[in-house]
């Protein structure tokens, strides 16, 4: 299949090539792909991924077609394969898909049009992972030896699962922290205060209430008191350490209101970098380099 579905099969060299290309695009770009048409097929809600893919397409000169599943033939029983096959038959040059179904792309093996994964279930979110890596690389200039801790709702997080696998391959030390009920053993566990004091990157994760089958054991207030990142904790961080969060954030549940845009936070920079990463990925796929 063409496009970008997971990062599992991408070499370290290719991952670094994408990041370097995104950094180059951040310095300037041209509308190189005028005449191309792409669509964003989102079957799960999104602000950042859907619209930064659309901005990336517009920056590259690609015409964007928005798709609204709630007024499409999906409501008449059209399958995912039939929706995507239809856009292929209409002559599109690629589609971005988000679905709550893990590995939904396995249903699409016969599709020849490029597919860009905008997130599947709790499994993959490859462009989020790449934009996180770009933000870390801009900050530190390397990956090897950096200590990162993902904090919070690990077990429901495609961001945590994707990042841990790739960050370990890039030589980073990965840890997880947060409530035992969300600990799925993806990485060694650190107590939250120890993580805050010792890590280069604290990556807070959203409590993904919409994916919880059962109510959280802790109240939101208890969660914030135990695992929320507030200014007292921020003041314990190392001088050069940074805070990341894929967003959307639950303010005053996993992260305090005044921490979201504090001087250690790179949350909005992550969003900006997402546009350049998506421009790089789309360009490389259309050029046959990915
Ligand atoms: N980080 C992220 O995937 O945000 P959205 O759900 O808004 O796309």
PDB file of C-alpha atoms and ligand atoms in Angstrom:
ATOM      1  CA  UNK A   1       0.000   0.000   0.000  1.00  0.00           C
ATOM      2  CA  UNK A   2       1.200   3.521  -0.751  1.00  0.00           C
ATOM      3  CA  UNK A   3       1.176   6.395   1.734  1.00  0.00           C
ATOM      4  CA  UNK A   4       2.011   6.424   5.435  1.00  0.00           C
ATOM      5  CA  UNK A   5       0.130   4.032   7.717  1.00  0.00           C
ATOM      6  CA  UNK A   6       2.540   3.254  10.564  1.00  0.00           C
ATOM      7  CA  UNK A   7       6.152   4.046  11.388  1.00  0.00           C
ATOM      8  CA  UNK A   8       7.000   0.406  12.202  1.00  0.00           C
ATOM      9  CA  UNK A   9       8.604  -0.294   8.840  1.00  0.00           C
ATOM     10  CA  UNK A  10      10.379   3.046   8.422  1.00  0.00           C
ATOM     11  CA  UNK A  11      14.127   3.024   9.092  1.00  0.00           C
ATOM     12  CA  UNK A  12      15.736   5.533  11.452  1.00  0.00           C
ATOM     13  CA  UNK A  13      17.339   7.117   8.388  1.00  0.00           C
ATOM     14  CA  UNK A  14      13.959   7.615   6.657  1.00  0.00           C
ATOM     15  CA  UNK A  15      12.408   9.075   9.832  1.00  0.00           C
ATOM     16  CA  UNK A  16      15.299  11.562  10.098  1.00  0.00           C
ATOM     17  CA  UNK A  17      14.970  12.357   6.363  1.00  0.00           C
ATOM     18  CA  UNK A  18      11.270  13.277   6.855  1.00  0.00           C
ATOM     19  CA  UNK A  19      12.118  15.493   9.853  1.00  0.00           C
ATOM     20  CA  UNK A  20      14.931  17.236   7.970  1.00  0.00           C
ATOM     21  CA  UNK A  21      12.644  17.795   4.989  1.00  0.00           C
ATOM     22  CA  UNK A  22       9.968  19.281   7.284  1.00  0.00           C
ATOM     23  CA  UNK A  23      12.578  21.607   8.818  1.00  0.00           C
ATOM     24  CA  UNK A  24      13.579  22.711   5.309  1.00  0.00           C
ATOM     25  CA  UNK A  25       9.926  23.393   4.408  1.00  0.00           C
ATOM     26  CA  UNK A  26       9.593  25.445   7.604  1.00  0.00           C
ATOM     27  CA  UNK A  27      12.197  27.763   6.086  1.00  0.00           C
ATOM     28  CA  UNK A  28      10.166  28.240   2.873  1.00  0.00           C
ATOM     29  CA  UNK A  29       8.173  26.310   0.290  1.00  0.00           C
ATOM     30  CA  UNK A  30       6.370  26.585  -3.049  1.00  0.00           C
ATOM     31  CA  UNK A  31       3.000  25.311  -4.318  1.00  0.00           C
ATOM     32  CA  UNK A  32       4.600  22.396  -6.140  1.00  0.00           C
ATOM     33  CA  UNK A  33       1.547  20.153  -6.567  1.00  0.00           C
ATOM     34  CA  UNK A  34      -1.087  22.366  -8.212  1.00  0.00           C
ATOM     35  CA  UNK A  35      -3.608  20.209 -10.086  1.00  0.00           C
ATOM     36  CA  UNK A  36      -3.604  17.464  -7.407  1.00  0.00           C
ATOM     37  CA  UNK A  37      -6.711  16.743  -5.301  1.00  0.00           C
ATOM     38  CA  UNK A  38      -6.895  15.066  -1.893  1.00  0.00           C
ATOM     39  CA  UNK A  39      -9.612  14.398   0.695  1.00  0.00           C
ATOM     40  CA  UNK A  40      -9.705  14.108   4.476  1.00  0.00           C
ATOM     41  CA  UNK A  41     -11.951  11.219   5.578  1.00  0.00           C
ATOM     42  CA  UNK A  42     -12.389  11.570   9.323  1.00  0.00           C
ATOM     43  CA  UNK A  43     -14.688   9.060  11.038  1.00  0.00           C
ATOM     44  CA  UNK A  44     -13.591  10.307  14.475  1.00  0.00           C
ATOM     45  CA  UNK A  45     -13.438  13.907  15.694  1.00  0.00           C
ATOM     46  CA  UNK A  46     -10.314  15.992  15.107  1.00  0.00           C
ATOM     47  CA  UNK A  47      -9.193  19.601  15.087  1.00  0.00           C
ATOM     48  CA  UNK A  48      -5.391  19.465  14.729  1.00  0.00           C
ATOM     49  CA  UNK A  49      -4.821  16.467  12.468  1.00  0.00           C
ATOM     50  CA  UNK A  50      -7.643  17.076  10.025  1.00  0.00           C
ATOM     51  CA  UNK A  51      -7.073  20.792   9.586  1.00  0.00           C
ATOM     52  CA  UNK A  52      -3.278  20.745   9.652  1.00  0.00           C
ATOM     53  CA  UNK A  53      -3.387  18.113   6.880  1.00  0.00           C
ATOM     54  CA  UNK A  54      -5.709  20.484   4.992  1.00  0.00           C
ATOM     55  CA  UNK A  55      -3.368  23.462   5.568  1.00  0.00           C
ATOM     56  CA  UNK A  56      -0.426  21.300   4.450  1.00  0.00           C
ATOM     57  CA  UNK A  57      -2.288  20.432   1.233  1.00  0.00           C
ATOM     58  CA  UNK A  58      -3.202  24.076   0.572  1.00  0.00           C
ATOM     59  CA  UNK A  59       0.419  25.154   1.200  1.00  0.00           C
ATOM     60  CA  UNK A  60       1.509  22.622  -1.433  1.00  0.00           C
ATOM     61  CA  UNK A  61      -1.107  23.812  -3.953  1.00  0.00           C
ATOM     62  CA  UNK A  62      -3.270  20.687  -3.573  1.00  0.00           C
ATOM     63  CA  UNK A  63      -7.067  21.126  -3.732  1.00  0.00           C
ATOM     64  CA  UNK A  64      -8.774  19.828  -0.573  1.00  0.00           C
ATOM     65  CA  UNK A  65     -12.057  17.937  -0.477  1.00  0.00           C
ATOM     66  CA  UNK A  66     -13.715  17.720   2.936  1.00  0.00           C
ATOM     67  CA  UNK A  67     -15.815  14.704   3.738  1.00  0.00           C
ATOM     68  CA  UNK A  68     -18.552  14.609   6.347  1.00  0.00           C
ATOM     69  CA  UNK A  69     -19.404  11.025   7.273  1.00  0.00           C
ATOM     70  CA  UNK A  70     -22.665  12.062   8.944  1.00  0.00           C
ATOM     71  CA  UNK A  71     -24.172  13.247   5.622  1.00  0.00           C
ATOM     72  CA  UNK A  72     -22.484  10.653   3.392  1.00  0.00           C
ATOM     73  CA  UNK A  73     -23.587   7.220   2.240  1.00  0.00           C
ATOM     74  CA  UNK A  74     -21.803   5.775   5.276  1.00  0.00           C
ATOM     75  CA  UNK A  75     -25.194   6.436   6.909  1.00  0.00           C
ATOM     76  CA  UNK A  76     -26.750   4.015   4.352  1.00  0.00           C
ATOM     77  CA  UNK A  77     -24.332   1.237   5.221  1.00  0.00           C
ATOM     78  CA  UNK A  78     -21.439   2.027   2.845  1.00  0.00           C
ATOM     79  CA  UNK A  79     -18.309   0.223   4.050  1.00  0.00           C
ATOM     80  CA  UNK A  80     -14.950   1.911   4.650  1.00  0.00           C
ATOM     81  CA  UNK A  81     -13.537   0.062   1.640  1.00  0.00           C
ATOM     82  CA  UNK A  82     -16.391   1.284  -0.590  1.00  0.00           C
ATOM     83  CA  UNK A  83     -16.010   4.902   0.573  1.00  0.00           C
ATOM     84  CA  UNK A  84     -12.265   4.900  -0.090  1.00  0.00           C
ATOM     85  CA  UNK A  85     -12.613   2.986  -3.371  1.00  0.00           C
ATOM     86  CA  UNK A  86     -15.148   5.633  -4.474  1.00  0.00           C
ATOM     87  CA  UNK A  87     -12.677   8.472  -3.861  1.00  0.00           C
ATOM     88  CA  UNK A  88     -10.067   6.495  -5.783  1.00  0.00           C
ATOM     89  CA  UNK A  89     -12.500   6.073  -8.687  1.00  0.00           C
ATOM     90  CA  UNK A  90     -13.190   9.836  -8.609  1.00  0.00           C
ATOM     91  CA  UNK A  91      -9.513  10.374  -9.421  1.00  0.00           C
ATOM     92  CA  UNK A  92      -8.129  11.645  -6.111  1.00  0.00           C
ATOM     93  CA  UNK A  93      -4.382  11.680  -5.547  1.00  0.00           C
ATOM     94  CA  UNK A  94      -4.634  10.619  -1.906  1.00  0.00           C
ATOM     95  CA  UNK A  95      -6.802  10.518   1.210  1.00  0.00           C
ATOM     96  CA  UNK A  96      -6.173  11.038   4.908  1.00  0.00           C
ATOM     97  CA  UNK A  97      -8.188   8.689   7.117  1.00  0.00           C
ATOM     98  CA  UNK A  98      -8.919   8.664  10.842  1.00  0.00           C
ATOM     99  CA  UNK A  99     -10.919   5.832  12.338  1.00  0.00           C
ATOM    100  CA  UNK A 100     -11.525   4.430  15.798  1.00  0.00           C
ATOM    101  CA  UNK A 101     -10.875   0.934  14.379  1.00  0.00           C
ATOM    102  CA  UNK A 102      -7.350  -0.347  15.116  1.00  0.00           C
ATOM    103  CA  UNK A 103      -5.436  -1.080  11.891  1.00  0.00           C
ATOM    104  CA  UNK A 104      -8.473  -0.157   9.718  1.00  0.00           C
ATOM    105  CA  UNK A 105      -6.080   0.066   6.767  1.00  0.00           C
ATOM    106  CA  UNK A 106      -5.843  -3.754   6.605  1.00  0.00           C
ATOM    107  CA  UNK A 107      -9.302  -3.572   4.949  1.00  0.00           C
ATOM    108  CA  UNK A 108      -7.847  -1.331   2.234  1.00  0.00           C
ATOM    109  CA  UNK A 109      -5.075  -3.500   0.825  1.00  0.00           C
ATOM    110  CA  UNK A 110      -6.522  -3.343  -2.717  1.00  0.00           C
ATOM    111  CA  UNK A 111      -6.489   0.464  -2.825  1.00  0.00           C
ATOM    112  CA  UNK A 112      -3.692   1.873  -5.004  1.00  0.00           C
ATOM    113  CA  UNK A 113      -4.246   5.564  -4.169  1.00  0.00           C
ATOM    114  CA  UNK A 114      -1.947   6.808  -1.339  1.00  0.00           C
ATOM    115  CA  UNK A 115      -3.483   6.646   2.161  1.00  0.00           C
ATOM    116  CA  UNK A 116      -2.226   8.783   5.049  1.00  0.00           C
ATOM    117  CA  UNK A 117      -3.175   7.524   8.496  1.00  0.00           C
ATOM    118  CA  UNK A 118      -4.593  10.307  10.660  1.00  0.00           C
ATOM    119  CA  UNK A 119      -4.943   7.906  13.608  1.00  0.00           C
ATOM    120  CA  UNK A 120      -6.388   4.424  14.104  1.00  0.00           C
ATOM    121  CA  UNK A 121      -7.907   3.329  17.424  1.00  0.00           C
ATOM    122  CA  UNK A 122      -5.253   3.130  20.146  1.00  0.00           C
ATOM    123  CA  UNK A 123      -2.594   1.871  17.715  1.00  0.00           C
ATOM    124  CA  UNK A 124      -0.950   4.410  15.369  1.00  0.00           C
ATOM    125  CA  UNK A 125      -0.772   8.156  14.749  1.00  0.00           C
ATOM    126  CA  UNK A 126       2.339   8.386  12.572  1.00  0.00           C
ATOM    127  CA  UNK A 127       2.281  12.091  11.708  1.00  0.00           C
ATOM    128  CA  UNK A 128       1.732  12.983  15.392  1.00  0.00           C
ATOM    129  CA  UNK A 129       4.784  10.915  16.261  1.00  0.00           C
ATOM    130  CA  UNK A 130       6.838  12.623  13.537  1.00  0.00           C
ATOM    131  CA  UNK A 131       5.791  16.114  14.640  1.00  0.00           C
ATOM    132  CA  UNK A 132       6.688  15.218  18.227  1.00  0.00           C
ATOM    133  CA  UNK A 133      10.116  14.047  17.052  1.00  0.00           C
ATOM    134  CA  UNK A 134      10.607  17.200  14.960  1.00  0.00           C
ATOM    135  CA  UNK A 135       9.803  19.355  18.018  1.00  0.00           C
ATOM    136  CA  UNK A 136      12.269  17.371  20.159  1.00  0.00           C
ATOM    137  CA  UNK A 137      14.968  17.572  17.468  1.00  0.00           C
ATOM    138  CA  UNK A 138      14.529  21.350  17.112  1.00  0.00           C
ATOM    139  CA  UNK A 139      14.920  21.686  20.871  1.00  0.00           C
ATOM    140  CA  UNK A 140      17.846  19.367  21.572  1.00  0.00           C
ATOM    141  CA  UNK A 141      19.487  18.753  18.148  1.00  0.00           C
ATOM    142  CA  UNK A 142      19.632  14.989  18.767  1.00  0.00           C
ATOM    143  CA  UNK A 143      17.604  12.039  20.094  1.00  0.00           C
ATOM    144  CA  UNK A 144      20.183   9.672  21.594  1.00  0.00           C
ATOM    145  CA  UNK A 145      20.189   9.557  25.391  1.00  0.00           C
ATOM    146  CA  UNK A 146      17.223  11.888  25.908  1.00  0.00           C
ATOM    147  CA  UNK A 147      14.944  10.771  28.731  1.00  0.00           C
ATOM    148  CA  UNK A 148      11.203  11.058  28.030  1.00  0.00           C
ATOM    149  CA  UNK A 149       8.226  10.132  30.197  1.00  0.00           C
ATOM    150  CA  UNK A 150       4.654   9.806  28.881  1.00  0.00           C
ATOM    151  CA  UNK A 151       2.235  10.572  31.681  1.00  0.00           C
ATOM    152  CA  UNK A 152      -1.412   9.615  32.057  1.00  0.00           C
ATOM    153  CA  UNK A 153      -3.784   7.535  29.987  1.00  0.00           C
ATOM    154  CA  UNK A 154      -1.172   5.285  28.360  1.00  0.00           C
ATOM    155  CA  UNK A 155      -3.363   2.278  27.619  1.00  0.00           C
ATOM    156  CA  UNK A 156      -5.836   4.205  25.409  1.00  0.00           C
ATOM    157  CA  UNK A 157      -3.187   6.331  23.682  1.00  0.00           C
ATOM    158  CA  UNK A 158      -2.100   5.766  20.096  1.00  0.00           C
ATOM    159  CA  UNK A 159       0.374   8.629  20.646  1.00  0.00           C
ATOM    160  CA  UNK A 160       2.105   6.794  23.515  1.00  0.00           C
ATOM    161  CA  UNK A 161       2.168   3.456  21.699  1.00  0.00           C
ATOM    162  CA  UNK A 162       3.542   4.952  18.483  1.00  0.00           C
ATOM    163  CA  UNK A 163       6.060   7.221  20.191  1.00  0.00           C
ATOM    164  CA  UNK A 164       7.526   4.630  22.556  1.00  0.00           C
ATOM    165  CA  UNK A 165       8.307   2.195  19.730  1.00  0.00           C
ATOM    166  CA  UNK A 166      10.034   4.814  17.549  1.00  0.00           C
ATOM    167  CA  UNK A 167      11.741   6.777  20.331  1.00  0.00           C
ATOM    168  CA  UNK A 168      13.379   3.601  21.661  1.00  0.00           C
ATOM    169  CA  UNK A 169      14.702   2.845  18.152  1.00  0.00           C
ATOM    170  CA  UNK A 170      16.145   6.372  18.001  1.00  0.00           C
ATOM    171  CA  UNK A 171      18.083   5.769  21.228  1.00  0.00           C
ATOM    172  CA  UNK A 172      15.820   7.635  23.653  1.00  0.00           C
ATOM    173  CA  UNK A 173      15.121   6.363  27.184  1.00  0.00           C
ATOM    174  CA  UNK A 174      11.319   5.965  27.451  1.00  0.00           C
ATOM    175  CA  UNK A 175       9.256   5.747  30.629  1.00  0.00           C
ATOM    176  CA  UNK A 176       5.591   5.908  31.551  1.00  0.00           C
ATOM    177  CA  UNK A 177       3.867   7.354  34.608  1.00  0.00           C
ATOM    178  CA  UNK A 178       0.337   7.824  35.891  1.00  0.00           C
ATOM    179  CA  UNK A 179      -2.439   5.720  37.416  1.00  0.00           C
ATOM    180  CA  UNK A 180      -1.936   1.962  37.633  1.00  0.00           C
ATOM    181  CA  UNK A 181      -5.264   1.437  35.773  1.00  0.00           C
ATOM    182  CA  UNK A 182      -3.683   2.962  32.620  1.00  0.00           C
ATOM    183  CA  UNK A 183      -0.320   1.186  32.933  1.00  0.00           C
ATOM    184  CA  UNK A 184      -0.148  -1.348  30.091  1.00  0.00           C
ATOM    185  CA  UNK A 185       3.549  -2.106  30.512  1.00  0.00           C
ATOM    186  CA  UNK A 186       4.531  -0.251  27.319  1.00  0.00           C
ATOM    187  CA  UNK A 187       7.683   1.042  29.066  1.00  0.00           C
ATOM    188  CA  UNK A 188       9.228   1.023  32.577  1.00  0.00           C
ATOM    189  CA  UNK A 189       7.195   2.993  35.138  1.00  0.00           C
ATOM    190  CA  UNK A 190       8.462   6.063  37.022  1.00  0.00           C
ATOM    191  CA  UNK A 191       6.761   7.810  39.933  1.00  0.00           C
ATOM    192  CA  UNK A 192       5.413  11.127  38.608  1.00  0.00           C
ATOM    193  CA  UNK A 193       7.585  13.362  40.811  1.00  0.00           C
ATOM    194  CA  UNK A 194      10.711  11.402  39.919  1.00  0.00           C
ATOM    195  CA  UNK A 195       9.818  11.729  36.213  1.00  0.00           C
ATOM    196  CA  UNK A 196       9.268  15.464  36.518  1.00  0.00           C
ATOM    197  CA  UNK A 197      12.645  15.952  38.256  1.00  0.00           C
ATOM    198  CA  UNK A 198      14.732  13.724  36.006  1.00  0.00           C
ATOM    199  CA  UNK A 199      13.351  13.780  32.438  1.00  0.00           C
ATOM    200  CA  UNK A 200      14.261  15.992  29.479  1.00  0.00           C
ATOM    201  CA  UNK A 201      10.745  15.702  28.077  1.00  0.00           C
ATOM    202  CA  UNK A 202       7.501  15.348  30.014  1.00  0.00           C
ATOM    203  CA  UNK A 203       4.813  14.306  27.560  1.00  0.00           C
ATOM    204  CA  UNK A 204       1.399  14.689  29.145  1.00  0.00           C
ATOM    205  CA  UNK A 205      -1.433  12.648  27.621  1.00  0.00           C
ATOM    206  CA  UNK A 206      -5.115  13.449  27.454  1.00  0.00           C
ATOM    207  CA  UNK A 207      -7.493  11.342  29.550  1.00  0.00           C
ATOM    208  CA  UNK A 208      -9.339   9.752  26.652  1.00  0.00           C
ATOM    209  CA  UNK A 209     -12.752   9.526  28.269  1.00  0.00           C
ATOM    210  CA  UNK A 210     -14.449   8.666  24.953  1.00  0.00           C
ATOM    211  CA  UNK A 211     -12.387   5.437  24.759  1.00  0.00           C
ATOM    212  CA  UNK A 212     -12.968   4.345  28.359  1.00  0.00           C
ATOM    213  CA  UNK A 213     -15.249   1.341  28.671  1.00  0.00           C
ATOM    214  CA  UNK A 214     -15.553   1.955  32.405  1.00  0.00           C
ATOM    215  CA  UNK A 215     -15.468   5.107  34.518  1.00  0.00           C
ATOM    216  CA  UNK A 216     -12.003   6.116  35.761  1.00  0.00           C
ATOM    217  CA  UNK A 217     -11.252   4.947  39.330  1.00  0.00           C
ATOM    218  CA  UNK A 218     -10.207   8.475  40.325  1.00  0.00           C
ATOM    219  CA  UNK A 219     -12.355  11.598  40.237  1.00  0.00           C
ATOM    220  CA  UNK A 220     -11.058  14.357  37.938  1.00  0.00           C
ATOM    221  CA  UNK A 221      -9.949  16.337  41.018  1.00  0.00           C
ATOM    222  CA  UNK A 222      -8.097  13.348  42.480  1.00  0.00           C
ATOM    223  CA  UNK A 223      -6.466  12.698  39.097  1.00  0.00           C
ATOM    224  CA  UNK A 224      -5.257  16.305  38.887  1.00  0.00           C
ATOM    225  CA  UNK A 225      -3.925  16.261  42.455  1.00  0.00           C
ATOM    226  CA  UNK A 226      -1.943  13.058  41.852  1.00  0.00           C
ATOM    227  CA  UNK A 227      -0.939  13.203  38.175  1.00  0.00           C
ATOM    228  CA  UNK A 228      -1.779  16.682  36.889  1.00  0.00           C
ATOM    229  CA  UNK A 229       1.125  18.901  35.816  1.00  0.00           C
ATOM    230  CA  UNK A 230       0.836  22.152  37.773  1.00  0.00           C
ATOM    231  CA  UNK A 231       3.319  25.007  38.288  1.00  0.00           C
ATOM    232  CA  UNK A 232       4.723  23.420  41.469  1.00  0.00           C
ATOM    233  CA  UNK A 233       5.745  20.378  39.417  1.00  0.00           C
ATOM    234  CA  UNK A 234       6.976  22.522  36.495  1.00  0.00           C
ATOM    235  CA  UNK A 235       9.311  24.305  38.921  1.00  0.00           C
ATOM    236  CA  UNK A 236      10.891  20.916  39.777  1.00  0.00           C
ATOM    237  CA  UNK A 237      11.832  20.251  36.126  1.00  0.00           C
ATOM    238  CA  UNK A 238      15.407  20.505  34.845  1.00  0.00           C
ATOM    239  CA  UNK A 239      16.363  23.912  33.355  1.00  0.00           C
ATOM    240  CA  UNK A 240      16.271  22.746  29.738  1.00  0.00           C
ATOM    241  CA  UNK A 241      13.449  20.215  30.080  1.00  0.00           C
ATOM    242  CA  UNK A 242      10.277  20.761  28.055  1.00  0.00           C
ATOM    243  CA  UNK A 243       6.580  19.916  28.303  1.00  0.00           C
ATOM    244  CA  UNK A 244       4.682  18.367  25.401  1.00  0.00           C
ATOM    245  CA  UNK A 245       1.065  17.266  24.922  1.00  0.00           C
ATOM    246  CA  UNK A 246      -0.537  16.081  21.663  1.00  0.00           C
ATOM    247  CA  UNK A 247      -3.721  18.038  22.532  1.00  0.00           C
ATOM    248  CA  UNK A 248      -6.603  18.601  22.823  1.00  0.00           C
ATOM    249  CA  UNK A 249      -5.853  19.197  26.499  1.00  0.00           C
ATOM    250  CA  UNK A 250      -8.229  18.641  29.396  1.00  0.00           C
ATOM    251  CA  UNK A 251      -7.378  21.800  31.309  1.00  0.00           C
ATOM    252  CA  UNK A 252      -7.068  21.225  35.069  1.00  0.00           C
ATOM    253  CA  UNK A 253      -7.404  17.447  34.709  1.00  0.00           C
ATOM    254  CA  UNK A 254      -4.016  16.347  33.291  1.00  0.00           C
ATOM    255  CA  UNK A 255      -2.491  19.827  32.912  1.00  0.00           C
ATOM    256  CA  UNK A 256      -3.078  23.118  34.737  1.00  0.00           C
ATOM    257  CA  UNK A 257      -4.466  26.045  32.826  1.00  0.00           C
ATOM    258  CA  UNK A 258      -1.351  28.185  33.438  1.00  0.00           C
ATOM    259  CA  UNK A 259       1.026  25.394  32.346  1.00  0.00           C
ATOM    260  CA  UNK A 260      -0.454  25.033  28.841  1.00  0.00           C
ATOM    261  CA  UNK A 261       1.377  28.119  27.557  1.00  0.00           C
ATOM    262  CA  UNK A 262       4.161  28.442  30.149  1.00  0.00           C
ATOM    263  CA  UNK A 263       7.755  28.955  28.981  1.00  0.00           C
ATOM    264  CA  UNK A 264       8.546  25.229  29.095  1.00  0.00           C
ATOM    265  CA  UNK A 265       5.513  24.240  27.051  1.00  0.00           C
ATOM    266  CA  UNK A 266       5.975  23.360  23.399  1.00  0.00           C
ATOM    267  CA  UNK A 267       2.300  22.435  22.837  1.00  0.00           C
ATOM    268  CA  UNK A 268       1.522  25.102  20.228  1.00  0.00           C
ATOM    269  CA  UNK A 269       4.908  24.603  18.567  1.00  0.00           C
ATOM    270  CA  UNK A 270       3.967  20.921  18.127  1.00  0.00           C
ATOM    271  CA  UNK A 271       0.839  22.041  16.244  1.00  0.00           C
ATOM    272  CA  UNK A 272       2.806  24.398  13.995  1.00  0.00           C
ATOM    273  CA  UNK A 273       5.363  21.674  13.258  1.00  0.00           C
ATOM    274  CA  UNK A 274       2.515  19.317  12.354  1.00  0.00           C
ATOM    275  CA  UNK A 275       1.814  21.347   9.217  1.00  0.00           C
ATOM    276  CA  UNK A 276       5.432  21.005   7.994  1.00  0.00           C
ATOM    277  CA  UNK A 277       5.627  17.305   8.851  1.00  0.00           C
ATOM    278  CA  UNK A 278       2.414  16.677   6.888  1.00  0.00           C
ATOM    279  CA  UNK A 279       3.715  18.744   3.974  1.00  0.00           C
ATOM    280  CA  UNK A 280       6.922  16.665   4.004  1.00  0.00           C
ATOM    281  CA  UNK A 281       5.085  13.340   4.171  1.00  0.00           C
ATOM    282  CA  UNK A 282       2.626  14.233   1.389  1.00  0.00           C
ATOM    283  CA  UNK A 283       5.435  15.544  -0.857  1.00  0.00           C
ATOM    284  CA  UNK A 284       7.625  12.504  -0.318  1.00  0.00           C
ATOM    285  CA  UNK A 285       4.761  10.089  -1.053  1.00  0.00           C
ATOM    286  CA  UNK A 286       3.682  11.992  -4.204  1.00  0.00           C
ATOM    287  CA  UNK A 287       7.330  12.078  -5.347  1.00  0.00           C
ATOM    288  CA  UNK A 288       7.761   8.335  -4.716  1.00  0.00           C
ATOM    289  CA  UNK A 289      10.334   8.893  -1.919  1.00  0.00           C
ATOM    290  CA  UNK A 290       8.199   7.317   0.794  1.00  0.00           C
TER     291      UNK A 290
HETATM  292  N1  LIG B   1      -3.328  15.552  18.454  1.00  0.00           N
HETATM  293  C1  LIG B   1      -4.428  15.236  17.716  1.00  0.00           C
HETATM  294  O1  LIG B   1      -4.463  14.196  17.041  1.00  0.00           O
HETATM  295  O2  LIG B   1      -5.417  16.155  17.808  1.00  0.00           O
HETATM  296  P1  LIG B   1      -6.832  16.019  17.055  1.00  0.00           P
HETATM  297  O3  LIG B   1      -7.551  14.854  17.658  1.00  0.00           O
HETATM  298  O4  LIG B   1      -7.515  17.334  17.289  1.00  0.00           O
HETATM  299  O5  LIG B   1      -6.549  15.760  15.592  1.00  0.00           O
END
